[in-house]
Every structure is written in structure tokens, then in C-alpha cells.
Coordinates of C-alpha atoms in Angstrom, one line a residue:
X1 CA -101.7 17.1 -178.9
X2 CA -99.0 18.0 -176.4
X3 CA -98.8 16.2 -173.4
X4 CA -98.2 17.8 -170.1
X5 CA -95.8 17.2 -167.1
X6 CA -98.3 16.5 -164.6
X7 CA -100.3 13.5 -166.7
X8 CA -96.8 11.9 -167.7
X9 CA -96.0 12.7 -163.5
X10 CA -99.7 11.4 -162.5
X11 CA -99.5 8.4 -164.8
X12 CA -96.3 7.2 -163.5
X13 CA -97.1 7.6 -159.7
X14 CA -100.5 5.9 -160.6
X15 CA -98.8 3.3 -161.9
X16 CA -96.1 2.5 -159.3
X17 CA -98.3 2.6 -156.5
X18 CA -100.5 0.0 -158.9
X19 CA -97.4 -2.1 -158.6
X20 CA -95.0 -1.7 -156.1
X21 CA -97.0 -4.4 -153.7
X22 CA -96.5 -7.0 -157.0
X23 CA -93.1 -7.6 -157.1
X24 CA -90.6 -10.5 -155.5
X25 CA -89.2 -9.2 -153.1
X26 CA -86.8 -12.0 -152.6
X27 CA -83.4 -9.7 -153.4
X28 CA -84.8 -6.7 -151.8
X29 CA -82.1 -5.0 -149.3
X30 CA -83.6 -4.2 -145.9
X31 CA -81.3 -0.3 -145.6
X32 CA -80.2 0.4 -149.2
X33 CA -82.4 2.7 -151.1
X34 CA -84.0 0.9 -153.6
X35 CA -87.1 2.2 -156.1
X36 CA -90.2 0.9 -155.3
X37 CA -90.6 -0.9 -159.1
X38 CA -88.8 -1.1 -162.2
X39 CA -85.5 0.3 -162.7
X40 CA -83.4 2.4 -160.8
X41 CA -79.5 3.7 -161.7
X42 CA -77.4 6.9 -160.7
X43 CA -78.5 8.9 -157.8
X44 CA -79.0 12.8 -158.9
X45 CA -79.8 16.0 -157.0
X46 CA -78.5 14.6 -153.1
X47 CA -78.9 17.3 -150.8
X48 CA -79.8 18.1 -147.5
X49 CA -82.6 20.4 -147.6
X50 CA -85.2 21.4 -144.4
X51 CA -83.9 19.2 -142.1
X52 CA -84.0 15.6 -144.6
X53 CA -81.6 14.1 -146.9
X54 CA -83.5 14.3 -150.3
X55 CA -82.0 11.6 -153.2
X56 CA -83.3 11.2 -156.7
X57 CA -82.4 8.8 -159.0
X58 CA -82.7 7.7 -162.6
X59 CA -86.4 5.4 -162.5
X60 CA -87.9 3.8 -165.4
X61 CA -91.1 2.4 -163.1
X62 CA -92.4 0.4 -166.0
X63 CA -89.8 -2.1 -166.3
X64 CA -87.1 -3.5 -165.1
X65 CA -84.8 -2.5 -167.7
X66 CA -83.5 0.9 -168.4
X67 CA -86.2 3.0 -170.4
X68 CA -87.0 6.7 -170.9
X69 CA -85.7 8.3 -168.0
X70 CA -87.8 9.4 -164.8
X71 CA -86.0 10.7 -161.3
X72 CA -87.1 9.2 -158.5
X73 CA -87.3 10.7 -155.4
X74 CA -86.8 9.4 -151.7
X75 CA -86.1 11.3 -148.2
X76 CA -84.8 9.8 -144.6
X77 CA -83.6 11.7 -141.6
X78 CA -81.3 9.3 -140.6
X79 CA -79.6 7.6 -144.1
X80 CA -81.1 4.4 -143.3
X81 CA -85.1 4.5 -142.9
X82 CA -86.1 5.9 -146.5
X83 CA -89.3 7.2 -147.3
X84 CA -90.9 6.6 -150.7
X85 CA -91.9 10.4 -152.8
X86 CA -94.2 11.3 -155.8
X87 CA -91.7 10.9 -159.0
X88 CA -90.2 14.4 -159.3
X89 CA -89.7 14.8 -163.3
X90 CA -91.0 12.8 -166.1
X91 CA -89.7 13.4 -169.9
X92 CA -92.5 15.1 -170.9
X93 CA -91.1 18.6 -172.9
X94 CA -89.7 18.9 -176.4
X95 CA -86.1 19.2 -175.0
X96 CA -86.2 16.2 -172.2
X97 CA -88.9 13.7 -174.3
X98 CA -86.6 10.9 -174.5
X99 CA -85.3 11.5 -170.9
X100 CA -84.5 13.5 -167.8
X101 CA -80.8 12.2 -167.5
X102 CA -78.6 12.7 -164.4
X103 CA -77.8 16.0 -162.8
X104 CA -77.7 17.9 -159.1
X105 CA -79.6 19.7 -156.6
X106 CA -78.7 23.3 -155.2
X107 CA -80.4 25.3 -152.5
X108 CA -81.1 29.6 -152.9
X109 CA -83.9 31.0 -151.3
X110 CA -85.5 29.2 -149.5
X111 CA -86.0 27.2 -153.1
X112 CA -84.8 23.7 -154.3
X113 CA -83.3 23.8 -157.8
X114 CA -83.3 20.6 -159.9
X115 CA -80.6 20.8 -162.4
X116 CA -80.9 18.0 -165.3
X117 CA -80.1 16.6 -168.9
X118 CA -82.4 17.2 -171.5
X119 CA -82.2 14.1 -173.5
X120 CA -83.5 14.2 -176.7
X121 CA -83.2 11.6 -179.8
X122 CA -83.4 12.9 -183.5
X123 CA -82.8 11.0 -186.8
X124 CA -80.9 8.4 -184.6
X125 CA -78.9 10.7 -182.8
X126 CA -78.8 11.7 -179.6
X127 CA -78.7 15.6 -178.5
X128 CA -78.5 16.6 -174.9
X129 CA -79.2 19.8 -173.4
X130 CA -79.1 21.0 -169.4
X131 CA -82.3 22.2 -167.9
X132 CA -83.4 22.9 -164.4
X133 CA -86.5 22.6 -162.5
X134 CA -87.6 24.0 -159.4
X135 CA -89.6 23.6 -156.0
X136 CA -90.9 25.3 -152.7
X137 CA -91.9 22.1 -150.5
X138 CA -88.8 20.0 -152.3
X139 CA -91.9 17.3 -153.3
X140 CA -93.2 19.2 -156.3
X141 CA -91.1 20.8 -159.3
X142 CA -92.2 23.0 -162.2
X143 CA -89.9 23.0 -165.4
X144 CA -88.6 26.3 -165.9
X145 CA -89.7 28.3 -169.3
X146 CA -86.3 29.4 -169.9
X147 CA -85.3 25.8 -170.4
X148 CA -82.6 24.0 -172.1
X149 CA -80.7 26.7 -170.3
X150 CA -77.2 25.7 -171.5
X151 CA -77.4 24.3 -175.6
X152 CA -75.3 24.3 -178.3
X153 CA -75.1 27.7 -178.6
X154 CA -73.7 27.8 -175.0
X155 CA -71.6 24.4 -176.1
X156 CA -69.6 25.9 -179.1
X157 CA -67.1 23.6 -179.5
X158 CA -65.5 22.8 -176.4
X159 CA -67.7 19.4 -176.8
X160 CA -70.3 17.1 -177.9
X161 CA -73.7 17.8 -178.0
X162 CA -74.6 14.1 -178.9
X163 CA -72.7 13.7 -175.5
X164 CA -72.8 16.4 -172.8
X165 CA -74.7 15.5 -169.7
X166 CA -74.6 15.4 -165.3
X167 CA -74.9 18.8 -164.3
X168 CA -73.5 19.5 -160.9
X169 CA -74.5 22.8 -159.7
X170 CA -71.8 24.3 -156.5
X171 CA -71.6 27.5 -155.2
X172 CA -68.0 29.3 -154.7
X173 CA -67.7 32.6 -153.4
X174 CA -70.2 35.1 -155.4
X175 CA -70.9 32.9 -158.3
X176 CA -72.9 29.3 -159.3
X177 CA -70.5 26.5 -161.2
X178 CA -72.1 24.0 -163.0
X179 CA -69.8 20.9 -163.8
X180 CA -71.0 19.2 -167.0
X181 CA -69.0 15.7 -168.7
X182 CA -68.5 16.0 -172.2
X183 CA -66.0 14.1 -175.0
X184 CA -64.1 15.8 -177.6
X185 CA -65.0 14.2 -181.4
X186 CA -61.4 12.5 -181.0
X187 CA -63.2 10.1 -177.9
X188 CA -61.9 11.6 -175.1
X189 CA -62.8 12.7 -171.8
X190 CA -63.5 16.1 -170.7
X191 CA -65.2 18.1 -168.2
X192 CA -66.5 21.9 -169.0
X193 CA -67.4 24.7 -165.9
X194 CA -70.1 27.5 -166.5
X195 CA -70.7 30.3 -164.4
X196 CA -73.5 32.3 -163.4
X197 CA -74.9 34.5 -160.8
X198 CA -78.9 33.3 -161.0
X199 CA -78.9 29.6 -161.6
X200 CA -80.6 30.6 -164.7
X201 CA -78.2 32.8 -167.2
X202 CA -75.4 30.5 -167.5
X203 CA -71.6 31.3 -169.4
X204 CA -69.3 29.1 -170.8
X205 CA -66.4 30.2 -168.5
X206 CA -63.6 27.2 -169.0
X207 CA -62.4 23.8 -169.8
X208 CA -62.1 21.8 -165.8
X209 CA -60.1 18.8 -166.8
X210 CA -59.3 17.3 -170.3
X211 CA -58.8 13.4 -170.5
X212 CA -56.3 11.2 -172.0
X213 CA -56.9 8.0 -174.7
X214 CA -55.9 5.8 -171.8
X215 CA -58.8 7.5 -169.3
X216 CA -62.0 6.4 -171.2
X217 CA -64.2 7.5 -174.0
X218 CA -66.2 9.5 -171.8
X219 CA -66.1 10.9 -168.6
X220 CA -70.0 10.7 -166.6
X221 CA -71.3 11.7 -163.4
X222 CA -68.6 15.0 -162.3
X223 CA -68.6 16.5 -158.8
X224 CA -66.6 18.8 -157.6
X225 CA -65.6 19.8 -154.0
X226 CA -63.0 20.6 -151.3
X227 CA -61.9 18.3 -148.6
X228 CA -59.4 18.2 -145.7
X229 CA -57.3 20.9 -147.5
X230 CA -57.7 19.4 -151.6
X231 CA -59.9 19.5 -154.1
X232 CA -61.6 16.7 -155.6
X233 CA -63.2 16.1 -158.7
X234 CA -64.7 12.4 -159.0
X235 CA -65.9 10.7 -162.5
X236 CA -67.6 7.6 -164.1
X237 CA -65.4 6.7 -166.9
X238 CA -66.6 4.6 -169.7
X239 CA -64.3 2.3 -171.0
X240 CA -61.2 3.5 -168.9
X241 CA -58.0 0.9 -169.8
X242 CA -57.3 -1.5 -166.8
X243 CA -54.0 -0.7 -165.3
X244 CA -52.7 -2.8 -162.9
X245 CA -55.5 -3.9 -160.2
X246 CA -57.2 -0.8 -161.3
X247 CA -60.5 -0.1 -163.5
X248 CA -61.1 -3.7 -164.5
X249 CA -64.9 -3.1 -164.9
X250 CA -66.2 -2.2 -168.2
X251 CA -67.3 1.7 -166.6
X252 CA -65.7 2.7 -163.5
X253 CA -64.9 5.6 -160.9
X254 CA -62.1 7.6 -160.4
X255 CA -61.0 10.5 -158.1
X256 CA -58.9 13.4 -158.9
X257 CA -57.2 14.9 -156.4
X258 CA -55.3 18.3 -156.8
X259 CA -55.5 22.2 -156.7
X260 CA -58.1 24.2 -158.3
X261 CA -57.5 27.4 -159.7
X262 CA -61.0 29.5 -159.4
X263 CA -59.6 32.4 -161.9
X264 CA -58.4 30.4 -164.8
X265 CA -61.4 28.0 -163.9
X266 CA -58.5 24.6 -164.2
X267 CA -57.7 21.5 -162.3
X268 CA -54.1 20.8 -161.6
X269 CA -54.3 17.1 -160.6
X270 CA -51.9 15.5 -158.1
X271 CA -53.1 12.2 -158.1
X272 CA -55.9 10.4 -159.3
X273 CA -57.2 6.6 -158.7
X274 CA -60.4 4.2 -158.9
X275 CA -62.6 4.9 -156.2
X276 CA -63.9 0.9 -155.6
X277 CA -62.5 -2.1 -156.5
X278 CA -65.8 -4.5 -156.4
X279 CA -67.9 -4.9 -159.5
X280 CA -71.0 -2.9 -158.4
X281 CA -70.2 0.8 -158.2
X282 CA -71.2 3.9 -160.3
X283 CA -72.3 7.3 -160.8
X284 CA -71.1 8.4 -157.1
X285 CA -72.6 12.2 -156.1
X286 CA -71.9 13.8 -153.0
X287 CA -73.3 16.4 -150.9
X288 CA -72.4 18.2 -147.7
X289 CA -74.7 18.0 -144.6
X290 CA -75.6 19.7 -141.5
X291 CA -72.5 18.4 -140.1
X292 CA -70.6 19.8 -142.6
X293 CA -69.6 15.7 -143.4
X294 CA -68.9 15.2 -147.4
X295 CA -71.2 12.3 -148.2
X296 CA -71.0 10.3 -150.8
X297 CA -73.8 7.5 -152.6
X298 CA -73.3 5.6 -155.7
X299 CA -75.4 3.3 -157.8
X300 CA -75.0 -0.4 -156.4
X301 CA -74.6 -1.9 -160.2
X302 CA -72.8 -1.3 -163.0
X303 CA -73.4 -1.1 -166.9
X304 CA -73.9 -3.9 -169.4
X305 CA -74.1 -6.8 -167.4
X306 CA -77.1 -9.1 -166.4
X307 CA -79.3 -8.5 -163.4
X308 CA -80.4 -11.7 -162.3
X309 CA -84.1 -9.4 -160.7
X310 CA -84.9 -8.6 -164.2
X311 CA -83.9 -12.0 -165.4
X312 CA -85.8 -13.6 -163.0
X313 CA -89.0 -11.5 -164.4
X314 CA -89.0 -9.6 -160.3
X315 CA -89.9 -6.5 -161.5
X316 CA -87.5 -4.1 -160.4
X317 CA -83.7 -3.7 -160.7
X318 CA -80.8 -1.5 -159.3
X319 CA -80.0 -0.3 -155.5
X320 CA -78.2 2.3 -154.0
X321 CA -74.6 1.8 -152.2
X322 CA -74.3 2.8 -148.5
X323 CA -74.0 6.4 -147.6
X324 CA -70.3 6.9 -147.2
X325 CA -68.1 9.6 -145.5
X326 CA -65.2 11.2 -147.4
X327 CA -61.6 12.2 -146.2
X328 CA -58.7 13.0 -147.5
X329 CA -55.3 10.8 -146.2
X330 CA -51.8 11.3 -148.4
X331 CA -53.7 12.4 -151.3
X332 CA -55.9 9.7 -151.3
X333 CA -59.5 9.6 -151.2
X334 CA -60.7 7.8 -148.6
X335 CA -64.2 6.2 -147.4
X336 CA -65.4 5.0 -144.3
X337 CA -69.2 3.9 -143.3
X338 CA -71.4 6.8 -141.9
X339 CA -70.8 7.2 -138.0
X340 CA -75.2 7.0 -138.1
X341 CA -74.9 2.9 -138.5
X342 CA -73.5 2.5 -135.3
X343 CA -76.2 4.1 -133.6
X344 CA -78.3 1.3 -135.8
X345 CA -76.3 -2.1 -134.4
X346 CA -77.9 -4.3 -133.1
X347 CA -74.9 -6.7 -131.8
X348 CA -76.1 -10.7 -132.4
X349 CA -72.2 -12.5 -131.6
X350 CA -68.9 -11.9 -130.2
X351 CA -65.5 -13.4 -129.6
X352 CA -61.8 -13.1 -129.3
X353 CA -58.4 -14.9 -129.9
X354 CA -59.5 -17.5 -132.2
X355 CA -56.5 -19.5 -133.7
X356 CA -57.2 -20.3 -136.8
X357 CA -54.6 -22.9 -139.3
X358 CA -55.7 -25.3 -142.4
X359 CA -58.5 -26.9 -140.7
X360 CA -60.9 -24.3 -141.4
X361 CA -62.6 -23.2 -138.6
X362 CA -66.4 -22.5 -138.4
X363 CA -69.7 -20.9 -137.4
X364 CA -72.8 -21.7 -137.9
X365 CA -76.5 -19.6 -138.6
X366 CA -74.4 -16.7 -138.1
X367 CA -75.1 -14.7 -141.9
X368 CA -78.9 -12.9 -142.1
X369 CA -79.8 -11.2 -144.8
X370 CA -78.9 -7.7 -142.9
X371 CA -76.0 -8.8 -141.2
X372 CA -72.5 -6.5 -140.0
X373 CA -69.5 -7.9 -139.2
X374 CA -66.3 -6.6 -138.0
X375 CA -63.0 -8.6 -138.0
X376 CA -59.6 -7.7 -137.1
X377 CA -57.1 -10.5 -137.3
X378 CA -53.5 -11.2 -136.9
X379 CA -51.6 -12.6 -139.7
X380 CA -47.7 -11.6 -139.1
X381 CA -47.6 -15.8 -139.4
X382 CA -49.6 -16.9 -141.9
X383 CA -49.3 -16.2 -145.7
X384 CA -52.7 -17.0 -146.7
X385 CA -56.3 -16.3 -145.1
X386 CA -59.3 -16.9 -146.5
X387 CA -62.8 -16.3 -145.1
X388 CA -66.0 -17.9 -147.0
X389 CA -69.0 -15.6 -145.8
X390 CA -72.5 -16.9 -146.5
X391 CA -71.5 -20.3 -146.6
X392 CA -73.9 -23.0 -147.3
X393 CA -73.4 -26.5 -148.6
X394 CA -72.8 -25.2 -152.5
X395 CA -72.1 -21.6 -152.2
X396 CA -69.8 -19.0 -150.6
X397 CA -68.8 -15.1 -151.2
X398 CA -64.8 -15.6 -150.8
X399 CA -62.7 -13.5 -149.2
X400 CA -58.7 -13.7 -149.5
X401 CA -56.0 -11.7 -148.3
X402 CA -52.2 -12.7 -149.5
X403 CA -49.3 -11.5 -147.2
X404 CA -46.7 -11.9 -149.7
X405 CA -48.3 -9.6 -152.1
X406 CA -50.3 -7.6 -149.9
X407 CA -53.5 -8.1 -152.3
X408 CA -57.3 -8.2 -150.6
X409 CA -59.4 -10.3 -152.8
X410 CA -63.0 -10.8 -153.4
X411 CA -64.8 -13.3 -155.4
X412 CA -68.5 -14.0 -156.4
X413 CA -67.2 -16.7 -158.7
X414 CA -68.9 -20.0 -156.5
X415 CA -72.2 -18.0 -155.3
X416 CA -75.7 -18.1 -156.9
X417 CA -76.6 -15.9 -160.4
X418 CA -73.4 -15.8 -162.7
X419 CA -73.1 -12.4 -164.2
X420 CA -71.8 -11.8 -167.3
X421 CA -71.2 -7.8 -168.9
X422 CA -69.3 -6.4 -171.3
X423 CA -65.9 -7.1 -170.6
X424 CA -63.7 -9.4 -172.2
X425 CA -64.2 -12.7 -170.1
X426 CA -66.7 -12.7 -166.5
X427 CA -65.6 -10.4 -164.1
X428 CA -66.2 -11.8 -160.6
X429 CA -62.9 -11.9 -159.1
X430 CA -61.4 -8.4 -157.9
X431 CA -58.0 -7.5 -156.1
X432 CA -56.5 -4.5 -154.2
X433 CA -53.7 -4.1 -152.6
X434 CA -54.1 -2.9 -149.1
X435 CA -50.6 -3.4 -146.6
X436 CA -51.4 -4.6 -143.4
X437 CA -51.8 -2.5 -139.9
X438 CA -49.1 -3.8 -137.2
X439 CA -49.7 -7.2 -139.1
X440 CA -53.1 -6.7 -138.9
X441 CA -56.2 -7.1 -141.3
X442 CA -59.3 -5.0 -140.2
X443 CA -62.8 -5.4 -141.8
X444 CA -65.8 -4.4 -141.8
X445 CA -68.3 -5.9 -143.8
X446 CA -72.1 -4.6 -144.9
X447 CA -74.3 -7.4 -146.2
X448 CA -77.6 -6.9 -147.4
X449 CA -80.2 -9.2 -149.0
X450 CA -78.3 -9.1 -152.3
X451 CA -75.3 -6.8 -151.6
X452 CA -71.7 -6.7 -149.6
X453 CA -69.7 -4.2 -148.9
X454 CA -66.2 -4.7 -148.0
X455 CA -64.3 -1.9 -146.1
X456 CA -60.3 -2.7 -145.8
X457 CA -57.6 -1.2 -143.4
X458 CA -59.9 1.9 -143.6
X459 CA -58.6 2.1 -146.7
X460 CA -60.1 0.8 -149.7
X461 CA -63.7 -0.5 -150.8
X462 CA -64.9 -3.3 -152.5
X463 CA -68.8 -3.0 -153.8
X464 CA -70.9 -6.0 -155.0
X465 CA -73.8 -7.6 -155.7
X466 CA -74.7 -10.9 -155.8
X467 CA -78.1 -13.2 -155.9
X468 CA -77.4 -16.6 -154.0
X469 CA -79.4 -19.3 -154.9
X470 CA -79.0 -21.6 -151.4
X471 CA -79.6 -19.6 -148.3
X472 CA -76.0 -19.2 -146.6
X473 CA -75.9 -18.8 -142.9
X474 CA -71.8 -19.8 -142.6
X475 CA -68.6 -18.3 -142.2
X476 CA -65.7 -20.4 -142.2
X477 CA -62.0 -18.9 -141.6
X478 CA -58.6 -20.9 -143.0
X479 CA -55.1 -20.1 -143.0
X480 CA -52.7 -21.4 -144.8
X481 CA -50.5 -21.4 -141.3
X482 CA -51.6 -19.9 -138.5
X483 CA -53.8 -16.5 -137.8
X484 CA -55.2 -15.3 -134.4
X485 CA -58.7 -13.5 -135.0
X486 CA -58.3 -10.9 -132.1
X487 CA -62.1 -9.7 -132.8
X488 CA -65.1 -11.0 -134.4
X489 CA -68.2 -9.6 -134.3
X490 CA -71.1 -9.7 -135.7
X491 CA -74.2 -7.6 -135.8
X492 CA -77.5 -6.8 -137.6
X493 CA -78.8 -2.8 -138.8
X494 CA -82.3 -2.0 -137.3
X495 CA -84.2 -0.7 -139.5
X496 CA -88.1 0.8 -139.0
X497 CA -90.0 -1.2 -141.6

């Protein structure tokens, strides 16, 4: 007997509002989006439709390990307060049974289209096919019957069908691209564009980008879009070779940055780089808003390591990365926190021209669970300063910054869980470099219950997570001469619930 959509869609909601009140909440974030139970990874179909930004995810509610895949669904107004929704699409059709993989969302009409992967596995092999789904209220989707819209027919051989998946759907001029990652059977990255006019009768119209050995063994997540005169295509690489500072997780992101050519459907890359250099950042998917800001949200973890919440038995895993704003500065893609939090700060502390040397100075019950801070400090005389943030007796996030070699460091190495992946020894120690302003260092910092993130020179990012085991209310600052803090402030996000 086949089994429909709605009792795969009915069972699952059933069973997450069954459950969600039965977890430990004891990592949860206070302003990240998070799912409700069990696990969560990439964010798919974020858009702003009817006056709310809509963001799905990849949900397996009945674990808190990755399973069959579900999308999620969640809504806020502002980017901060986010309001739990039904669970848009279930694997529940002879093309998507094993799971409704990542993909986009598009607006025409008045309708919300759900573009997906079809994930399908036969004789121990996986085939993936792109489907779309479709709503009036933005809530409620029906499958469409001319689904998998784009097979191996439509595939040929310009890539894997075993691999071929993330369907981002744009608009340019009179026709609808859709983005999709594939690999070539040699292993190496490469991202395909088809075109329609419907959203429905889609034609293989060209090869985007095509990677090198060095750039992974499959490219994941692709979005394409224009920005501040470029174009930009960001990726998920699996498997990407470290170079340099660069790409030292196991998967990463990276942004392309060059000139597209619409008629021969190519990318002509200028430059391209990793987008975050912390541990915990994935999948990114952008969309543009009623303010015509590019915004950009990731998945808050990253593949084949621990998660201390599922270790722990706490029922749910994953969280989503702060809303971001994207610009484009010498070719760079840059990323700055959403001008919304501001409007959300709730200032706790304040104080200027602190002199700081080797005797570390500190502050006490400063560090909350949500807790902001911003920090801007001198150091054209010092060579060394360090800054332990959630500081208790045994534990401390560490911050460093080396004027010699102009390198920004972070380290989760000495703070509760240890978390091991797939890379060739523990990664918890990251560095960028980042040059100084005027001699100046200039953070801002985003801590959640379990998460920081590290903005640098309004330049570079650092994502983590981490899971402390002794409550750390601290921050101590030492130099290894002399450093005047010229600002330091700290502040807390209000949040509705």
C-alpha cells in the first residue's frame, strides 16, 4: 500500500509536537533558529514572501542524528523572534522516499515554489533527481505530478546522477535558472544551469563553473547572485585541500567572485576564497529582501564530527548561523551582522581606555548565555593580545590576535565537550589573517547558549560552536606589552520568548 504525503506530513508534526516540550534544553540558543527536536542541517528555500522571512531546513524530527530527510519550516518578521510551522515536505513519493534533500524557494504568482532533491537509494546506490513543490498560503505544499522535473534524461552526461543535488531557482531577465552541484566521474566539482520559462519545463542550457582536483570532490549548496557590481556564486566543498589558513575543516565554503556571461551561461572567476574561518559553518543560501539587502544564513555545524546534544542523549541537534548581510569590498565577499540586532540591544556594561599589559586584567559576571560584545582596542604597542571570553575557573573560549603576523585566532581547545571529526587530528584552533585598522582591532562578538560568532575588522568571520561544561561568566584581557581598549561594551539581544 502506498503511503501518502499528508500521513508521512501528519505523522511527523504529531510527533514533534509529542516531543518538542521533552528535550534538554540546556544548549539551546535564545536567537538562532533551531528545530524544535531532532536534527536539523542546511537551510533550503529562504525567501521573503507576504511580508515574513520563510526558512526551511533539512529535519529528521525523530532523532538526533541525521535520518531520512524532512524540511522544516520556520517564519519571523524581524530575523530574530522565529515562529515554529507544520513540516513542509516529508519523503513520501517513489522519487524523494529516501529524502527531500536541499534546494530553494522562488516566488510567481502570487505562488511559493519549493524546488528540491529527490533522493532516492537503489541496490546501494544513491540516485538524485530535482522536484518542486508548491503553495498558496506558503504553510501548505502539494508535490507537483510532473515531478522529478529534471532526471537523467535532462542530466546526460554533464554529471552524476548518484550525485546531483541543491537546486537554486533565480530569475534573470525573461527566463528561470536553476543552479544544481554535481561531480564529474573523475571526483571533481562542478556546477550545471537549466533554463526555463515555467518553473516546470526545464533545459539543460550550460556548464556554470567546473572545479579543479585541488577544490573538493564535490561542490554542495550553489547560489548564485549579483552584488555591489559582481557576481557571486558561493559553494560547500567537500573535502577541499587546505591552503594556507584556508579550508582546514573537513567540508567548507567558498565564494566565487567574477563576471557572468548570461548568453554562453559561464562564470569567469576573479577571485575566489573560504567564506568563514571557525569550525561551524555550512550550506550558506541567500535571498534578497524588501530592502533589497542580500542575506545570507548557514548551518551552525559542520559534517562528520561529534555533537556533544546528541551525545548527551538531548534530543535534538544542529542550529542556524546569524542572518548576515553581504557586500562586496576589493573583490572580496564580505559579511557584517544584520543592522535589525541593534534595534534588539539591550546595553548591560560599558567602559573606555583600559590599559591593559601581562597582568591580565578582568571582569567578572559579565558573559550570559545571550550576550554581545563589542571591542575595539589599540595595539600599535603590544605584539600579543589575548582575550579569554567565558572564563570560569577551568574553562575559556580564547581569543588571540598576533601583530607580527597579522593572524586573528580562535580556540575551543580548553572549553567544555571536545569535538573530534573527520580530519586528520582535532580541529579546534583556527587562524585568519586580518591587518589591523590605524593599529586597531575591532570586534564584535555574538554568543549564544552554545555558539560564538566572531566578526573581525569588518572583515572576516569566525563561526563555532561549543558546549561548556562550567558556567563561564569572565573575560580576562592580556597583552604581552601594553594595549589601550578604547571601547568595551557589552550587551545582551532581546528576544520575545
Amino acid at each position: 500500500m502506498k503511503v501518502t504525503g499528508n500521513i508521512l506530513l501528519e505523522k511527523a508534526n504529531r510527533y514533534i509536537e509529542q516531543n518538542k516540550r521533552k528535550i534538554n534544553k540546556r544548549y539551546r540558543n535564545h536567537y538562532h533558529l533551531m528545530a524544535p527536536v531532532g536534527w536539523i542541517n542546511d537551510p533550503n528555500g529562504f525567501i521573503y514572501f507576504k511580508g515574513e522571512y520563510h526558512v526551511f531546513y533539512q529535519h529528521y524530527p525523530y532523532d538526533s542524528k541525521w535520518g531520512p530527510m524532512y524540511w522544516g519550516h520556520s517564519k519571523s518578521k524581524n530575523l530574530i523572534d522565529w515562529e515554529e510551522l507544520p513540516v513542509a515536505l516529508a519523503p513520501d513519493q517513489e522519487y524523494d522516499k529516501d529524502g527531500c534533500f536541499s534546494g530553494s524557494a522562488i516566488e510567481k504568482d502570487g505562488l511559493l515554489y519549493l524546488f528540491y532533491t529527490g533522493h532516492v537509494i537503489k541496490d546501494g546506490k544513491t540516485y538524485q533527481t530535482q522536484c518542486v513543490a508548491v503553495s498558496e498560503d506558503g504553510v501548505n505544499f502539494e508535490k507537483h505530478s510532473k515531478n522529478p522535473i529534471i532526471d537523467s534524461k535532462n542530466l546526460g552526461d554533464k554529471g552524476n546522477i548518484h550525485d546531483f543535488r541543491d537546486p537554486k531557482v533565480i530569475k534573470q531577465g525573461n527566463f528561470y535558472y536553476m543552479i544544481v552541484a554535481t561531480r564529474t566521474n573523475n571526483n571533481e566539482g562542478r556546477i550545471l544551469m537549466y533554463r526555463s520559462e515555467n518553473l516546470l519545463d526545464w533545459a539543460f542550457y550550460s556548464i556554470l563553473l567546473h572545479g579543479e582536483k585541488n577544490q573538493g570532490v564535490m561542490w554542495e549548496c550553489p547560489d548564485l547572485f549579483h552584488l555591489d557590481g559582481e557576481d557571486v556564486l558561493i559553494m560547500s566543498p567537500i573535502q577541499i585541500k587546505q591552503n594556507g589558513l584556508e579550508y582546514h575543516n573537513i567540508s567548507s565554503t567558498m565564494a566565487c567572485i567574477g563576471k557572468m556571461d548570461w548568453d554562453s551561461g559561464k562564470l569567469d572567476v576573479h577571485t575566489f576564497h573560504e567564506m568563514d574561518f571557525g569550525f561551524d559553518f555550512y550550506a550558506p543560501q541567500t535571498t534578497l529582501d524588501h530592502k533589497n539587502r542580500r542575506i545570507m544564513i548557514a548551518w551552525m555545524q559542520m559534517w562528520d564530527r561529534n555533537m556533544p546534544t546528541n551525545d548527551l542523549g538531548h534530543h535534538w541537534a544542529g542550529s542556524m548561523s546569524l542572518p548576515r548581510e553581504l557586500h562586496i569590498k576589493d573583490r572580496k565577499l564580505i559579511q557584517k551582522p544584520i543592522s535589525d540586532y541593534y534595534g534588539q540591544l539591550e546595553y548591560l556594561y560599558g567602559s573606555e581606555n583600559i590599559r591593559v599589559d601581562n597582568k591580565p586584567v578582568t571582569f567578572h559576571k559579565l558573559v550570559r548565555e545571550n550576550t554581545y560584545m563589542h571591542l575595539v582596542v589599540d595595539l600599535s604597542k603590544t605584539t600579543l593580545f589575548n582575550i579569554y571570553f567565558a572564563k570560569s575557573t577551568t574553562e575559556s573560549l580564547l581569543f588571540s590576535y598576533n601583530s607580527d603576523t597579522s593572524e586573528f585566532t580562535l580556540s575551543r581547545e580548553k572549553i567544555g565537550y571536545l569535538m573530534k571529526g573527520a580530519e586528520v587530528k582535532p580541529l579546534n584552533k583556527r587562524s585568519v589573517k586580518v591587518p589591523l585598522i590605524d593599529n586597531q582591532l575591532v570586534l564584535e562578538i555574538f554568543r549564544d547558549t552554545s555558539s560564538i560568532e566572531v566578526f573581525i575588522n569588518g572583515v572576516e568571520t569566525m563561526t563555532s560552536t561549543f558546549y561548556e561544561t562550567q558556567k563561564g561568566e569572565d573575560i580576562s584581557f592580556v597583552a604581552s606589552e601594553s594595549a589601550i581598549i578604547g571601547s568595551f561594551e557589552i550587551a545582551q539581544i532581546k528576544v520575545s520568548s
